[in-house]
C-alpha positions as YAML, in Angstrom:
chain: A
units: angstrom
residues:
- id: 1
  name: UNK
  ca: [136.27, -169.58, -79.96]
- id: 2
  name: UNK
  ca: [136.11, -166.71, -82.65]
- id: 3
  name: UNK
  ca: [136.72, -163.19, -81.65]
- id: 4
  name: UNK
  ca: [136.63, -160.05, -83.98]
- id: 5
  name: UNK
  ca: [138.65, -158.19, -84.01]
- id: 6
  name: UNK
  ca: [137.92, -154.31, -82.52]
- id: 7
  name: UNK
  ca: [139.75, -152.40, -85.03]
- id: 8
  name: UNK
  ca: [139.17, -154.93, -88.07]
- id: 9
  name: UNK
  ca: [137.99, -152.30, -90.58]
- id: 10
  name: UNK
  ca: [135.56, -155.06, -91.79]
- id: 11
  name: UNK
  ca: [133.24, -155.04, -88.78]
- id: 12
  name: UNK
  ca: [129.82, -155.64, -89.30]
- id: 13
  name: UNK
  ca: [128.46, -152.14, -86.93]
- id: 14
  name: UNK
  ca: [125.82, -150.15, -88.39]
- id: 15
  name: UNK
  ca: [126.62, -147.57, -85.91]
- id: 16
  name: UNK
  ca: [128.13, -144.67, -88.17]
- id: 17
  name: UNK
  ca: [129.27, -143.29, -84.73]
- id: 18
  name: UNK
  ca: [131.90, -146.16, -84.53]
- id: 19
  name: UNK
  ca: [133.78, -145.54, -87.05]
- id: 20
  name: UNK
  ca: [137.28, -144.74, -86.19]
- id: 21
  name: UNK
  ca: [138.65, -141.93, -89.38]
- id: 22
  name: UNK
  ca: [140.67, -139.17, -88.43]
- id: 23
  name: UNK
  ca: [142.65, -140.91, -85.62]
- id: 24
  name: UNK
  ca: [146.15, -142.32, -85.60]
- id: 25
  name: UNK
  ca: [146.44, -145.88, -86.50]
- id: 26
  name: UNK
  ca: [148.66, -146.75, -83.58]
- id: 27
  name: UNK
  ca: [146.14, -144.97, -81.20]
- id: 28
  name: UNK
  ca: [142.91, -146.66, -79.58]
- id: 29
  name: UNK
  ca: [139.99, -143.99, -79.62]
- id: 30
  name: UNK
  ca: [136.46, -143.83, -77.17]
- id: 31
  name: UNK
  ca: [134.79, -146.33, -79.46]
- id: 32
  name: UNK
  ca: [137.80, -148.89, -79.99]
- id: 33
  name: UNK
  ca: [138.42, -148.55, -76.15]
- id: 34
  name: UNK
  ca: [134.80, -149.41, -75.51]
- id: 35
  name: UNK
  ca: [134.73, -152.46, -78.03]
- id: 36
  name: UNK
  ca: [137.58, -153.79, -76.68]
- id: 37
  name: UNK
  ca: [135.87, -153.65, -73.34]
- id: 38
  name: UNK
  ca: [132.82, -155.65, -74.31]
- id: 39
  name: UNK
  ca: [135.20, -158.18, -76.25]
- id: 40
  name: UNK
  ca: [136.67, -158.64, -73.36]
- id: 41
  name: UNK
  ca: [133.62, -159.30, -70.86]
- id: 42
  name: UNK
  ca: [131.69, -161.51, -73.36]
- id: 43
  name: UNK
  ca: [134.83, -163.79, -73.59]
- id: 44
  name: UNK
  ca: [135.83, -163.48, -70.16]
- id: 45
  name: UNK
  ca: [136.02, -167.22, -68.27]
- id: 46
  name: UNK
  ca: [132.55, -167.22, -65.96]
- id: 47
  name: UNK
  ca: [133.89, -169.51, -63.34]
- id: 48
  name: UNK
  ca: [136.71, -166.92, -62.91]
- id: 49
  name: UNK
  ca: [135.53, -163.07, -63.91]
- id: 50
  name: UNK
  ca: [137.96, -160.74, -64.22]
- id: 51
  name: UNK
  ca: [137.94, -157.75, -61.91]
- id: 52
  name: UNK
  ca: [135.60, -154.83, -62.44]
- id: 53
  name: UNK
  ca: [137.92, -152.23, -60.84]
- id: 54
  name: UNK
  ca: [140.52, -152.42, -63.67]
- id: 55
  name: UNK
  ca: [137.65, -151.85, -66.43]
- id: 56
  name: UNK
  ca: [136.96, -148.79, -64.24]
- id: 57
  name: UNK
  ca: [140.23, -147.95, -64.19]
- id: 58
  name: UNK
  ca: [140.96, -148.27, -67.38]
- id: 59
  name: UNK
  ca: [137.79, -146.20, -68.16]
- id: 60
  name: UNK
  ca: [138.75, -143.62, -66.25]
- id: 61
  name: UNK
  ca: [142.23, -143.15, -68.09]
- id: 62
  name: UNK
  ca: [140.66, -142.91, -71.51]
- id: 63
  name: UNK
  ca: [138.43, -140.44, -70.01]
- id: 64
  name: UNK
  ca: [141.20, -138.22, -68.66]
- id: 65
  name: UNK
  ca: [143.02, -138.80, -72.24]
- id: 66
  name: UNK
  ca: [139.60, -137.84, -74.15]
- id: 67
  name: UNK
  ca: [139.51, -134.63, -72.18]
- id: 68
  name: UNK
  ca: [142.84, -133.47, -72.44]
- id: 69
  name: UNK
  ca: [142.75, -134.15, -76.08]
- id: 70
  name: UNK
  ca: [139.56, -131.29, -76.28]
- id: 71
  name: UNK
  ca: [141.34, -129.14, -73.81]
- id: 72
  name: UNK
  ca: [143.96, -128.68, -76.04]
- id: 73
  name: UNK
  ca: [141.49, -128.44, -79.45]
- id: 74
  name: UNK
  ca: [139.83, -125.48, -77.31]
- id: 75
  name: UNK
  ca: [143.12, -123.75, -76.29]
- id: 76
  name: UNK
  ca: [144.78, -123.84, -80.24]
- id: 77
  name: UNK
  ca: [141.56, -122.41, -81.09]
- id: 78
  name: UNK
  ca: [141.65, -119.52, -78.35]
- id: 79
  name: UNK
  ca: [145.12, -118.79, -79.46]
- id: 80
  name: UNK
  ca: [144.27, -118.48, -82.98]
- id: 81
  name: UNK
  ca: [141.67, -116.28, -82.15]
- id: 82
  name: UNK
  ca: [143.87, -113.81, -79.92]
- id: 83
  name: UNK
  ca: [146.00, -114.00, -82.73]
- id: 84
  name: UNK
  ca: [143.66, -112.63, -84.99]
- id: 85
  name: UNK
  ca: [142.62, -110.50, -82.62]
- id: 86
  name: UNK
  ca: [146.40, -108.97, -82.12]
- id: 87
  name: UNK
  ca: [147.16, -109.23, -86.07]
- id: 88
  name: UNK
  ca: [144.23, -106.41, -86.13]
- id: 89
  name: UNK
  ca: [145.60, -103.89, -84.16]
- id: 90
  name: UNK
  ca: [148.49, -103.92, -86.18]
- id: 91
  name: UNK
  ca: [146.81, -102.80, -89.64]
- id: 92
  name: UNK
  ca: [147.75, -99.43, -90.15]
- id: 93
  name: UNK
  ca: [150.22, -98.85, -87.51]
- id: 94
  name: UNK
  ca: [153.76, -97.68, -88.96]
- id: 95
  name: UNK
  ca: [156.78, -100.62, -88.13]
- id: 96
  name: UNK
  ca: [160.31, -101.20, -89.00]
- id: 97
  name: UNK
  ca: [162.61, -103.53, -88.82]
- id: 98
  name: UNK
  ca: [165.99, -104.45, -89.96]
- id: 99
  name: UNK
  ca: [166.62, -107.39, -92.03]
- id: 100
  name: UNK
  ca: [169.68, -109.77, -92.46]
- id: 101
  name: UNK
  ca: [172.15, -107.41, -94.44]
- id: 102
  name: UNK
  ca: [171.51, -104.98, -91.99]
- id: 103
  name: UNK
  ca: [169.38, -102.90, -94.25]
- id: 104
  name: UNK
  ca: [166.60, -100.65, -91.66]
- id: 105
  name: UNK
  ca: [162.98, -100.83, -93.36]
- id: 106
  name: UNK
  ca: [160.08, -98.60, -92.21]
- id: 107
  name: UNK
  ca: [156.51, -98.89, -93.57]
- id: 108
  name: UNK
  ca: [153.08, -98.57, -92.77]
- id: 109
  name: UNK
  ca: [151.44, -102.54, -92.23]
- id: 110
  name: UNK
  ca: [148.45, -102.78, -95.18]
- id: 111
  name: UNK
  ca: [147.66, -106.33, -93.84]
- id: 112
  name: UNK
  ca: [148.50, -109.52, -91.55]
- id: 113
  name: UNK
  ca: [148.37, -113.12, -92.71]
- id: 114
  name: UNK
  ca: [148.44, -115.94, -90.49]
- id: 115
  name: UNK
  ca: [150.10, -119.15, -91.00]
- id: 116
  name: UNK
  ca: [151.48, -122.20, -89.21]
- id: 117
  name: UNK
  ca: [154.79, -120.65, -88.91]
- id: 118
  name: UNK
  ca: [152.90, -117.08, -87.23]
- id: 119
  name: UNK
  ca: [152.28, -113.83, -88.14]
- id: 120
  name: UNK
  ca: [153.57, -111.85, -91.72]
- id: 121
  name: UNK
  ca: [152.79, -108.61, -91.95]
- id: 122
  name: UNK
  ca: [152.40, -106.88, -95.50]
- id: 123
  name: UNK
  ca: [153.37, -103.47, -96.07]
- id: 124
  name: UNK
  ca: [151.83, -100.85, -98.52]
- id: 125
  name: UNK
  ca: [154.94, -101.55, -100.52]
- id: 126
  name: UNK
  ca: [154.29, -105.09, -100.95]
- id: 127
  name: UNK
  ca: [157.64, -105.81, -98.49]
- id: 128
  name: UNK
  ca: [156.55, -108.80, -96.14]
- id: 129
  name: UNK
  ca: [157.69, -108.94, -92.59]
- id: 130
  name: UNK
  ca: [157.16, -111.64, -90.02]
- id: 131
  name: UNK
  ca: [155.80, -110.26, -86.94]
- id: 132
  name: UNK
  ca: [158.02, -110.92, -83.86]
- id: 133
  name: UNK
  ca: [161.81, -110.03, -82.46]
- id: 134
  name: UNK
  ca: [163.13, -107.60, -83.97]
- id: 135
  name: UNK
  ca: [160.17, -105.38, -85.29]
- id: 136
  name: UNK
  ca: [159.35, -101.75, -83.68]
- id: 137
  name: UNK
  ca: [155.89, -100.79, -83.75]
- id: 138
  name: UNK
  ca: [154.44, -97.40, -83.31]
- id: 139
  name: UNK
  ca: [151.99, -95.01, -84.63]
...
């Protein structure tokens, strides 16, 4: 008997849905999950089928995955947005700080970039500050 393989690149679908780019190569996505499903109950012996409560189950696990996966798409994007929201209060609002020689620094912020790494304030002098411990804002 001859079975394809679900995640042989070289698959014969027409289905531009099925295609599997942007996920890890060690993971099994919706549409892998799904072929692997039908491999399985087209090659299945008919005298003994197998039973449909684990293809439930295992449904039912790649749906809880699948969710939690867009949960957490939704939540980096609502913290990005507070953050962007907080970064804007900041602009124009006098801070200092007191970097690692011990040197005290006090400006007025001209603008916020934000990175990977967080927040970095600019100051109308051009000094760059990250935002967090350590920095005093006030009017």
């Amino acid at each position: 008997m001859n079975v394809t393989s679900a995640t042989d690149k070289n698959t014969n679908s027409t289905d531009p849905s099925s295609s599997t780019s942007g996920t890890s190569s060690t993971g099994v996505d919706y549409n892998t999950f799904l072929q692997l499903l039908i491999a399985e109950m087209k090659n299945q012996d008919p005298t003994n089928p197998m039973d449909t409560s684990q293809y439930m189950s295992q449904f039912a696990q790649l749906s809880t995955v699948e969710q939690a996966m867009q949960t957490n798409t939704k939540l980096d994007s609502l913290l990005s947005s507070q953050s962007l929201s907080q970064a804007d209060g900041l602009i124009g609002k006098t801070v200092s700080f007191t970097d690692s020689t011990g040197a005290t620094f006090t400006g007025k912020v001209a603008s916020i970039s934000i990175n990977s790494s967080g927040s970095v304030a600019t100051l109308q002098d051009g000094t760059k500050v990250a935002v967090g411990p350590g920095l005093t804002i006030s009017n």
